[in-house]
Structure formats: C-alpha cells, structure tokens
CSV table of C-alpha atoms in Angstrom, one decimal:
chain,number,residue,atom,x,y,z
A,1,MET,CA,-35.1,15.8,-3.5
A,2,ALA,CA,-35.2,13.4,-0.5
A,3,ASP,CA,-37.6,11.0,-2.3
A,4,PHE,CA,-35.4,11.1,-5.4
A,5,ILE,CA,-32.3,10.2,-3.3
A,6,SER,CA,-34.1,7.4,-1.4
A,7,GLU,CA,-35.1,5.9,-4.8
A,8,ILE,CA,-31.6,5.5,-6.1
A,9,GLU,CA,-29.8,4.5,-2.9
A,10,VAL,CA,-29.5,0.8,-2.2
A,11,SER,CA,-28.5,-0.3,1.3
A,12,LEU,CA,-26.4,-3.3,2.1
A,13,GLU,CA,-29.5,-5.2,3.3
A,14,SER,CA,-31.5,-4.4,0.1
A,15,TRP,CA,-28.6,-5.5,-2.1
A,16,GLN,CA,-28.2,-8.8,-0.2
A,17,ALA,CA,-31.9,-9.5,-0.6
A,18,GLU,CA,-32.0,-8.7,-4.3
A,19,ARG,CA,-28.5,-9.3,-5.7
A,20,ALA,CA,-29.8,-10.6,-9.0
A,21,LYS,CA,-31.6,-7.3,-9.7
A,22,TYR,CA,-28.3,-5.3,-9.9
A,23,ASN,CA,-25.0,-5.3,-11.7
A,24,LEU,CA,-22.3,-4.1,-9.3
A,25,VAL,CA,-20.0,-1.5,-10.9
A,26,ASP,CA,-17.0,-0.2,-8.9
A,27,ILE,CA,-16.3,3.3,-10.0
A,28,ARG,CA,-13.0,3.8,-8.2
A,29,ASP,CA,-9.7,3.9,-10.1
A,30,GLU,CA,-8.0,0.7,-11.2
A,31,ALA,CA,-5.5,0.7,-8.4
A,32,ALA,CA,-8.1,1.0,-5.7
A,33,TYR,CA,-10.2,-1.7,-7.3
A,34,VAL,CA,-7.3,-4.1,-7.6
A,35,TYR,CA,-6.4,-3.4,-3.9
A,36,GLY,CA,-9.8,-4.7,-2.8
A,37,HIS,CA,-13.4,-4.7,-4.0
A,38,VAL,CA,-16.8,-6.2,-3.4
A,39,PRO,CA,-16.8,-9.7,-5.0
A,40,GLY,CA,-18.7,-9.9,-8.2
A,41,SER,CA,-18.2,-6.2,-9.1
A,42,VAL,CA,-16.7,-5.0,-12.3
A,43,ASN,CA,-14.4,-1.9,-12.5
A,44,ILE,CA,-15.5,1.0,-14.7
A,45,PRO,CA,-13.9,4.3,-13.4
A,46,GLU,CA,-16.3,7.1,-12.9
A,47,ALA,CA,-14.4,9.3,-15.4
A,48,ASP,CA,-15.1,6.8,-18.2
A,49,ILE,CA,-18.8,6.7,-17.2
A,50,TYR,CA,-19.1,10.5,-17.3
A,51,LYS,CA,-17.6,10.4,-20.8
A,52,ASP,CA,-19.8,7.6,-22.1
A,53,PRO,CA,-22.7,6.2,-19.9
A,54,GLY,CA,-23.1,3.5,-22.6
A,55,VAL,CA,-20.3,1.5,-21.0
A,56,LEU,CA,-22.6,0.6,-18.1
A,57,PRO,CA,-24.6,-2.6,-17.9
A,58,LEU,CA,-28.3,-2.6,-17.2
A,59,ASN,CA,-29.4,-1.6,-13.6
A,60,PRO,CA,-25.9,-0.6,-12.5
A,61,LEU,CA,-25.4,-0.4,-8.8
A,62,LEU,CA,-22.5,2.0,-8.4
A,63,VAL,CA,-19.8,1.4,-5.7
A,64,CYS,CA,-17.3,4.0,-4.6
A,65,ARG,CA,-15.3,4.1,-1.4
A,66,ALA,CA,-17.9,5.5,1.0
A,67,GLY,CA,-21.1,6.1,-1.0
A,68,THR,CA,-20.5,9.7,-1.8
A,69,SER,CA,-19.1,9.8,-5.4
A,70,SER,CA,-21.5,6.9,-6.4
A,71,LEU,CA,-24.5,9.0,-5.3
A,72,ASP,CA,-23.4,12.0,-7.3
A,73,LEU,CA,-22.8,9.9,-10.3
A,74,ALA,CA,-26.1,8.1,-10.0
A,75,GLU,CA,-28.0,11.4,-9.8
A,76,HIS,CA,-26.1,12.7,-12.9
A,77,LEU,CA,-27.0,9.5,-14.8
A,78,ARG,CA,-30.6,9.7,-13.8
A,79,GLU,CA,-30.7,13.2,-15.3
A,80,GLN,CA,-29.3,11.7,-18.5
A,81,GLY,CA,-32.1,9.1,-18.5
A,82,VAL,CA,-30.0,6.2,-17.3
A,83,GLU,CA,-31.5,4.2,-14.4
A,84,ALA,CA,-28.6,3.9,-12.0
A,85,PHE,CA,-28.3,3.2,-8.3
A,86,SER,CA,-25.8,4.0,-5.6
A,87,PHE,CA,-24.5,1.5,-3.1
A,88,THR,CA,-25.0,3.4,0.2
A,89,PRO,CA,-22.3,1.8,2.3
A,90,GLY,CA,-19.6,1.9,-0.4
A,91,TYR,CA,-16.7,-0.5,-0.4
A,92,ALA,CA,-15.6,0.6,3.1
A,93,GLY,CA,-19.0,0.1,4.6
A,94,TRP,CA,-19.3,-3.4,3.0
A,95,LEU,CA,-15.9,-4.3,4.3
A,96,ARG,CA,-16.6,-3.1,7.8
A,97,GLU,CA,-19.8,-5.2,7.9
A,98,MET,CA,-18.1,-8.2,6.4
A,99,LEU,CA,-15.2,-8.1,9.0
A,100,MET,CA,-17.6,-7.9,11.9
A,101,THR,CA,-19.0,-11.3,10.9
A,102,GLU,CA,-15.7,-13.0,10.0
A,103,GLU,CA,-14.2,-15.7,12.3
A,104,ASN,CA,-10.6,-15.5,13.4
A,105,LYS,CA,-8.3,-16.4,10.4
A,106,ALA,CA,-4.9,-16.2,12.1
A,107,ALA,CA,-4.2,-19.9,12.2
A,108,ASP,CA,-5.0,-20.4,8.5
A,109,VAL,CA,-3.1,-17.3,7.5
A,110,GLU,CA,0.0,-18.4,9.4
A,111,ALA,CA,-0.2,-21.9,7.9
A,112,SER,CA,-0.4,-20.4,4.4
A,113,ILE,CA,2.8,-18.4,5.0
A,114,ARG,CA,4.6,-21.6,6.2
A,115,LYS,CA,3.3,-23.9,3.5
A,116,LYS,CA,1.5,-22.4,0.4
A,117,PHE,CA,3.7,-19.3,0.3
A,118,THR,CA,6.9,-20.6,1.8
A,119,LYS,CA,9.0,-20.0,-1.3
A,120,LYS,CA,7.6,-16.7,-2.6
A,121,ILE,CA,6.9,-15.0,0.7
A,122,TRP,CA,8.5,-16.6,3.8
A,123,ARG,CA,11.9,-17.5,2.2
A,124,ARG,CA,12.2,-14.0,0.6
A,125,PHE,CA,11.3,-12.3,3.9
A,126,ALA,CA,13.8,-14.4,5.8
A,127,GLY,CA,16.3,-13.9,3.0
A,128,ALA,CA,16.1,-10.1,3.2
A,129,VAL,CA,16.4,-10.2,7.0
A,130,LYS,CA,19.6,-12.3,6.7
A,131,SER,CA,21.2,-10.8,3.5
A,132,TYR,CA,20.8,-7.2,4.6
A,133,GLU,CA,21.3,-7.8,8.3
A,134,LEU,CA,17.9,-6.2,9.1
A,135,VAL,CA,17.5,-7.9,12.5
A,136,LYS,CA,20.4,-8.3,14.9
A,137,PRO,CA,20.7,-9.7,18.4
A,138,GLY,CA,19.4,-7.2,21.0
A,139,ASP,CA,17.2,-5.3,18.5
A,140,SER,CA,13.9,-3.9,19.5
A,141,ILE,CA,11.8,-3.4,16.4
A,142,ALA,CA,8.6,-1.4,16.0
A,143,VAL,CA,6.6,-3.0,13.2
A,144,CYS,CA,4.6,-0.2,11.7
A,145,ILE,CA,1.1,-1.2,10.5
A,146,SER,CA,-0.9,1.1,8.2
A,147,GLY,CA,-3.8,-1.3,7.9
A,148,GLY,CA,-3.0,-2.3,4.3
A,149,LYS,CA,-2.0,-5.7,2.8
A,150,ASP,CA,1.7,-5.1,2.9
A,151,SER,CA,2.1,-4.0,6.5
A,152,MET,CA,-0.3,-6.7,7.7
A,153,LEU,CA,1.7,-9.4,5.9
A,154,MET,CA,4.9,-7.9,7.4
A,155,ALA,CA,3.4,-8.2,10.9
A,156,LYS,CA,2.5,-11.9,10.3
A,157,CYS,CA,6.0,-12.6,9.0
A,158,PHE,CA,7.5,-11.0,12.1
A,159,GLN,CA,5.3,-13.2,14.3
A,160,GLU,CA,6.7,-16.2,12.4
A,161,LEU,CA,10.2,-15.0,12.8
A,162,LYS,CA,9.7,-14.7,16.5
A,163,ARG,CA,8.6,-18.3,16.7
A,164,HIS,CA,11.9,-19.4,15.3
A,165,ASN,CA,13.7,-17.1,17.8
A,166,LYS,CA,17.2,-18.0,16.8
A,167,PHE,CA,18.6,-15.1,18.7
A,168,PRO,CA,17.2,-12.6,21.2
A,169,PHE,CA,15.3,-9.6,19.7
A,170,GLU,CA,12.0,-7.9,20.5
A,171,VAL,CA,9.1,-6.9,18.3
A,172,LYS,CA,6.3,-4.4,19.1
A,173,TYR,CA,3.4,-3.8,16.7
A,174,ILE,CA,2.2,-0.2,16.4
A,175,VAL,CA,-0.5,1.6,14.4
A,176,MET,CA,-0.7,5.3,14.1
A,177,ASP,CA,-4.1,6.9,13.8
A,178,PRO,CA,-3.4,10.2,12.1
A,179,GLY,CA,-7.1,11.2,12.2
A,180,TYR,CA,-8.9,8.2,10.7
A,181,SER,CA,-12.7,8.4,10.5
A,182,PRO,CA,-14.2,6.1,13.1
A,183,ALA,CA,-15.4,3.7,10.3
A,184,ASN,CA,-11.9,3.4,8.8
A,185,ARG,CA,-10.3,2.9,12.2
A,186,GLU,CA,-12.8,0.1,12.9
A,187,ILE,CA,-11.8,-1.7,9.7
A,188,ILE,CA,-8.2,-1.7,10.8
A,189,GLU,CA,-9.0,-2.8,14.3
A,190,ASN,CA,-11.2,-5.6,13.0
A,191,ASN,CA,-8.4,-6.9,10.7
A,192,LEU,CA,-5.9,-6.8,13.6
A,193,LYS,CA,-8.3,-8.9,15.7
A,194,LEU,CA,-9.0,-11.2,12.7
A,195,LEU,CA,-5.3,-11.9,12.3
A,196,ASN,CA,-4.3,-11.9,16.0
A,197,ILE,CA,-1.9,-9.0,15.7
A,198,PRO,CA,-1.5,-7.4,19.2
A,199,ALA,CA,-0.9,-3.8,17.9
A,200,GLU,CA,-0.8,-0.7,20.0
A,201,ILE,CA,-2.7,2.2,18.5
A,202,PHE,CA,-1.6,5.7,19.1
A,203,GLU,CA,-3.1,8.9,17.8
A,204,SER,CA,-2.0,12.1,16.1
A,205,GLN,CA,-3.8,14.8,14.1
A,206,ILE,CA,-1.7,14.8,11.0
A,207,PHE,CA,-4.7,14.6,8.6
A,208,GLU,CA,-6.1,17.9,10.0
A,209,SER,CA,-2.6,19.5,9.7
A,210,VAL,CA,-2.2,18.7,6.0
A,211,PHE,CA,-5.7,18.9,4.7
A,212,THR,CA,-5.4,22.6,3.8
A,213,VAL,CA,-2.1,22.1,2.1
A,214,GLU,CA,-2.6,22.6,-1.7
A,215,LYS,CA,0.6,21.2,-3.1
A,216,ASN,CA,1.4,17.5,-2.4
A,217,PRO,CA,-0.5,17.0,0.9
A,218,CYS,CA,0.0,13.2,0.7
A,219,TYR,CA,3.8,13.6,0.5
A,220,LEU,CA,3.8,16.0,3.5
A,221,CYS,CA,1.5,13.6,5.4
A,222,ALA,CA,3.9,10.7,4.7
A,223,ARG,CA,6.9,12.7,5.9
A,224,MET,CA,5.1,13.7,9.1
A,225,ARG,CA,3.9,10.2,9.8
A,226,ARG,CA,7.5,8.9,9.6
A,227,GLY,CA,8.5,11.4,12.3
A,228,TYR,CA,5.6,10.3,14.6
A,229,LEU,CA,6.5,6.7,14.1
A,230,TYR,CA,10.1,7.3,15.1
A,231,GLU,CA,9.0,9.2,18.2
A,232,GLU,CA,6.5,6.5,19.3
A,233,ALA,CA,9.1,3.7,18.6
A,234,LYS,CA,11.6,5.6,20.8
A,235,LYS,CA,9.1,5.8,23.6
A,236,LEU,CA,8.7,2.0,23.4
A,237,GLY,CA,12.4,1.5,23.6
A,238,CYS,CA,12.8,0.5,20.0
A,239,ASN,CA,15.9,1.1,17.9
A,240,LYS,CA,14.3,0.3,14.5
A,241,ILE,CA,11.1,0.8,12.7
A,242,ALA,CA,10.0,-1.7,10.0
A,243,LEU,CA,8.0,-0.5,7.0
A,244,GLY,CA,6.1,-2.5,4.5
A,245,HIS,CA,7.8,-1.5,1.2
A,246,HIS,CA,8.1,-4.4,-1.2
A,247,PHE,CA,10.1,-5.3,-4.3
A,248,ASP,CA,7.8,-3.4,-6.7
A,249,ASP,CA,8.1,-0.3,-4.6
A,250,VAL,CA,11.9,-0.6,-4.9
A,251,ILE,CA,12.1,-0.9,-8.7
A,252,GLU,CA,9.3,1.7,-9.3
A,253,THR,CA,11.1,4.2,-7.0
A,254,THR,CA,14.4,3.5,-8.8
A,255,LEU,CA,12.9,4.1,-12.3
A,256,MET,CA,10.8,7.1,-11.1
A,257,SER,CA,14.0,8.8,-9.8
A,258,MET,CA,15.5,8.6,-13.3
A,259,LEU,CA,12.4,9.5,-15.3
A,260,SER,CA,11.0,12.2,-13.1
A,261,GLY,CA,13.7,13.3,-10.7
A,262,GLY,CA,16.7,13.3,-13.1
A,263,GLN,CA,18.8,11.2,-10.7
A,264,ILE,CA,19.6,7.6,-9.9
A,265,GLN,CA,18.4,7.0,-6.4
A,266,GLY,CA,17.2,3.7,-5.0
A,267,MET,CA,15.2,2.6,-2.0
A,268,MET,CA,17.5,1.0,0.5
A,269,PRO,CA,16.7,-2.1,2.5
A,270,LYS,CA,17.8,-0.3,5.6
A,271,LEU,CA,18.6,3.3,6.4
A,272,LYS,CA,19.9,5.2,9.4
A,273,SER,CA,17.7,8.1,10.5
A,274,THR,CA,19.3,11.6,10.1
A,275,SER,CA,16.6,13.2,12.3
A,276,HIS,CA,16.5,10.6,15.1
A,277,PRO,CA,20.0,9.5,16.1
A,278,GLY,CA,20.2,5.8,16.9
A,279,MET,CA,17.1,4.9,14.9
A,280,GLU,CA,16.9,2.9,11.7
A,281,ILE,CA,14.4,2.1,9.0
A,282,ILE,CA,14.3,-1.5,7.8
A,283,ARG,CA,12.3,-2.9,4.9
A,284,PRO,CA,11.9,-6.7,5.4
A,285,LEU,CA,9.5,-7.2,2.4
A,286,TYR,CA,12.3,-5.9,0.1
A,287,LEU,CA,12.5,-9.1,-2.0
A,288,ILE,CA,8.8,-9.9,-2.1
A,289,ARG,CA,6.8,-9.2,-5.2
A,290,GLU,CA,3.5,-7.3,-4.9
A,291,ASP,CA,1.7,-9.9,-7.0
A,292,ASP,CA,2.6,-12.6,-4.4
A,293,ILE,CA,1.3,-10.4,-1.6
A,294,LYS,CA,-2.0,-10.0,-3.5
A,295,HIS,CA,-2.1,-13.7,-4.1
A,296,TRP,CA,-1.6,-14.3,-0.3
A,297,ARG,CA,-4.4,-11.8,0.5
A,298,ASP,CA,-6.9,-13.3,-2.0
A,299,TYR,CA,-6.0,-16.9,-1.1
A,300,ASN,CA,-6.9,-16.2,2.6
A,301,GLY,CA,-10.0,-14.1,1.7
A,302,LEU,CA,-8.6,-11.0,3.3
A,303,TYR,CA,-9.8,-7.4,2.5
A,304,PHE,CA,-8.1,-4.1,3.2
A,305,LEU,CA,-8.6,-0.5,2.5
A,306,GLN,CA,-6.0,1.0,0.0
A,307,CYS,CA,-6.1,4.3,1.9
A,308,ALA,CA,-7.7,4.9,5.3
A,309,CYS,CA,-7.5,8.7,4.9
A,310,LYS,CA,-10.9,10.1,5.9
A,311,PHE,CA,-10.5,12.7,3.1
A,312,THR,CA,-10.1,10.2,0.3
A,313,GLU,CA,-13.5,10.9,-1.2
A,314,THR,CA,-12.9,14.6,-1.5
A,315,CYS,CA,-9.2,15.0,-1.7
A,316,THR,CA,-8.2,15.9,-5.3
A,317,THR,CA,-4.7,14.6,-4.7
A,318,CYS,CA,-6.0,11.2,-3.8
A,319,HIS,CA,-8.2,11.1,-7.0
A,320,THR,CA,-5.7,12.5,-9.5
A,321,GLY,CA,-2.6,10.9,-8.0
A,322,GLU,CA,-0.6,14.2,-8.0
A,323,GLY,CA,2.6,14.2,-6.2
A,324,PRO,CA,5.6,11.9,-5.7
A,325,THR,CA,3.6,8.8,-5.0
A,326,GLY,CA,0.5,9.4,-7.2
A,327,SER,CA,0.0,9.3,-10.9
A,328,ARG,CA,3.8,9.0,-11.6
A,329,ARG,CA,4.0,5.8,-9.7
A,330,MET,CA,0.9,4.4,-11.6
A,331,GLU,CA,2.5,5.5,-14.9
A,332,THR,CA,5.7,3.8,-13.9
A,333,LYS,CA,3.9,0.6,-13.0
A,334,LYS,CA,2.2,0.6,-16.4
A,335,LEU,CA,5.5,1.3,-18.2
A,336,ILE,CA,7.2,-1.6,-16.5
A,337,GLN,CA,4.2,-3.9,-17.4
A,338,GLU,CA,4.4,-2.7,-21.0
A,339,ILE,CA,8.1,-3.4,-21.3
A,340,LYS,CA,7.6,-6.8,-19.6
A,341,LYS,CA,5.6,-8.0,-22.6
A,342,THR,CA,8.8,-8.1,-24.7
A,343,ASN,CA,11.3,-8.3,-21.8
A,344,PRO,CA,10.1,-10.7,-19.1
A,345,GLN,CA,13.2,-10.0,-17.0
A,346,VAL,CA,12.8,-6.2,-16.9
A,347,GLU,CA,11.8,-6.1,-13.2
A,348,ALA,CA,14.7,-8.2,-12.1
A,349,ASN,CA,17.0,-6.2,-14.3
A,350,ILE,CA,16.0,-2.9,-12.8
A,351,PHE,CA,16.5,-4.3,-9.3
A,352,HIS,CA,19.9,-5.9,-10.1
A,353,SER,CA,21.1,-2.7,-11.9
A,354,MET,CA,21.3,-1.1,-8.5
A,355,GLU,CA,23.6,-3.9,-7.4
A,356,ASN,CA,25.8,-3.5,-10.4
A,357,VAL,CA,26.6,0.2,-10.7
A,358,MET,CA,29.8,0.7,-12.8
A,359,LEU,CA,31.3,3.9,-11.4
A,360,ASP,CA,33.9,4.0,-14.2
A,361,THR,CA,31.0,4.8,-16.6
A,362,VAL,CA,29.2,7.4,-14.4
A,363,ILE,CA,29.8,11.1,-15.2
A,364,ARG,CA,29.1,12.3,-11.6
A,365,TYR,CA,28.0,10.7,-8.4
A,366,LYS,CA,27.4,11.9,-4.9
A,367,LYS,CA,28.5,10.2,-1.7
A,368,ASN,CA,28.0,11.6,1.8
A,369,GLY,CA,27.0,14.9,0.3
A,370,VAL,CA,30.2,15.2,-1.7
A,371,VAL,CA,30.0,15.3,-5.5
A,372,HIS,CA,32.6,13.3,-7.4
A,373,SER,CA,33.3,13.6,-11.1
A,374,PHE,CA,35.0,11.3,-13.6
A,375,LEU,CA,37.3,14.2,-14.3
A,376,ASP,CA,38.8,14.0,-10.8
A,377,ASP,CA,41.3,11.4,-11.8
A,378,TYR,CA,40.7,11.2,-15.6
A,379,ASP,CA,44.2,12.5,-16.5
A,380,GLU,CA,45.9,10.1,-14.0
A,381,SER,CA,44.2,7.1,-15.6
A,382,GLU,CA,46.1,4.9,-18.1
A,383,ASP,CA,45.3,5.4,-21.8
C-alpha cells in the first residue's frame, strides 16, 4: 500500500518542477475555492467527481485543504481506472510555503486602500464609523482578527484611521487561537507579518470543547469565541470589540431570519453586550461589499484560509454547511444572486428595507422583550 500511495502523491517540489504534466483540480466546495486557491487550478467539487469521474481533465492533480480528502479521492479514482494524483501539501500547505517567501506587502496594501479602493472601501469604512458613531473619543477598541480577508482588511483600515487621528482613541489588535493546528496558526502569523499588523495572539481550547458536539458545533464555537474575545478585550482595557462582518453578511442575515427563522431580525452596526456590561460590538465593514473585499485581496495578491479550524478536513458540519451559518447562508447567497439577474438593486433594497420599517403595517413586533400588536391601539385609531 505504501508504494501505491507514493505513486499518486505529488509534493510541492515535484509539482513545481513538472507543472505542465498535471491539471490542477481543486476539489473543495465553491465557497472555499472562491475564498482562495492555488493559481491555475479549476474547481470541481469532490461530490461531483464521485458522481462522474468523466468531468475530470487528463492527469488531474487533486487539491483539497490539507491533502487528506484529495488522497482518498485519488485512491478511489485509481480503483476505477482513472489516473489521478493527490497534491500532498493541499491548499493550506501551498499557502504556508508561499507566505514564507513573500516580501512585506504592507506599504502597497495601504496605498491601495487610499488610492485604488478609496471609494469602495475606505470611504465606506469611514462612512460607517461616522454614520453609526462606531468610534468615539476615549474609546479603546479591540480589533478581532480571525485570519481571513475581512478581518485583515478591517485591521488595515483601522491603521489608516489611526493615521488620521482626528480625536483620541486607542486600537489594539488581537487574534484568538482556539486550538489551531500549528500549520494554520503559522499561516495567520505570516499574514500578520506580511501586512505589518502588530496583533497579540492569545490561546483557548474551544475547538477541543466543541469537537464532540454533534448538533451545530460551529455555531457553539462562534458563541464561545465571542465570550473569550470580550474577556481578553476587557483585560486589555478595551470597551469595544470590532468584528469583520460586511454588507453581504448583513443582507444575508436579514433574509435568512425571514426565510429560515420566521422573524425579521437584522445585524446591527453596533450592539451593547448583555453578558459583559460596558462592552460593545462594532462592525466597521458594515457598508463594504464582499466583492470589493475580494477585489482588494486579489489586487494585492493576498491569500487567506477560509477556515483555520484544524478539524475542517473531517468535520461533517464544515463540509455540509449544517447550522445557522452553513448551507442556509450559501443558499441565501445564491438566491440573492438569482434575483439580481432581473432586479439589480435587490441587495440595496434588502439593506434599505431595514431602514424603512413601516410599523403601521406590521402585525406584531418586539421591543426590549415586550411584544406589541397592531390591535393594541387599533380601536383608538381613526377610520
């Protein structure tokens, strides 16, 4: 068996020496591929390949996240008579090696925010900060970095905001390691170094705590991470934590609450914590479109992991997208894109609908835990 495996595994060095021999096929789902992939690869999800190996090009070199799923699939294809190969390092391994050889990009990235993306990123970031009063004099803000494109951009925007320094406020950059594998943590650290983000990394063991949870472990993980971030921010003397949710997150959450939750509930630009008195969440990317974040990432040649969870390769929740932020969010994304074909303003309309709620036409609504009905004063109203 060892000889068979060595025959189908292709190392990074072997691929670099014989690139023309292989056709790179990224077998992760579309969302992971769009988030970041090895240049030159095409996306054919592994489920599609299992159904019909004929979709593959000749000499496919299969790329998954860490080289595990691609090896299983390559072995399966070989048994079916299809000559396939597995890219040993996976996307994460390729990314780690690539970041180790990259030169510091901070100056170019910062210039791009000020110039190339001044309208679609910087002005919208500054606009959200001003319109929603996210940053006030005397604030001390913990900018929470997960390692992905959104939080990294948020950190760079805060650095730019500090350069303007129109009033006194403090910013501290923090990264929580909830149990990352050493390889995934290295990718985050290398990106922080590449972008000159002076983040403090603190550790917890959240991943180990939720790994055995069968129902919605990712949802529980997110809730626990929020609590740890609050606690760390308080230790650093901060009164606010900044999270990297963007415009698309806002409208998707709004639509998901209606279609899946049976309620109208938005994602607010800022929110006072109920569990940590005196603390607030702020979302400075609130007005920035995800496509513009992707454009910024690709323009600067930046690469990030979609999920640094060390269980991603084996976690069924991560693969199937079960839970509040999984498949339903992807379905909502696709629904919005489908509607957009005939209604180009659908995204803006969903967003603005939360700014134009007509309470006179709402049957019931809840405020501060109290339910109000249109019947409360219906008989007192004029005909």
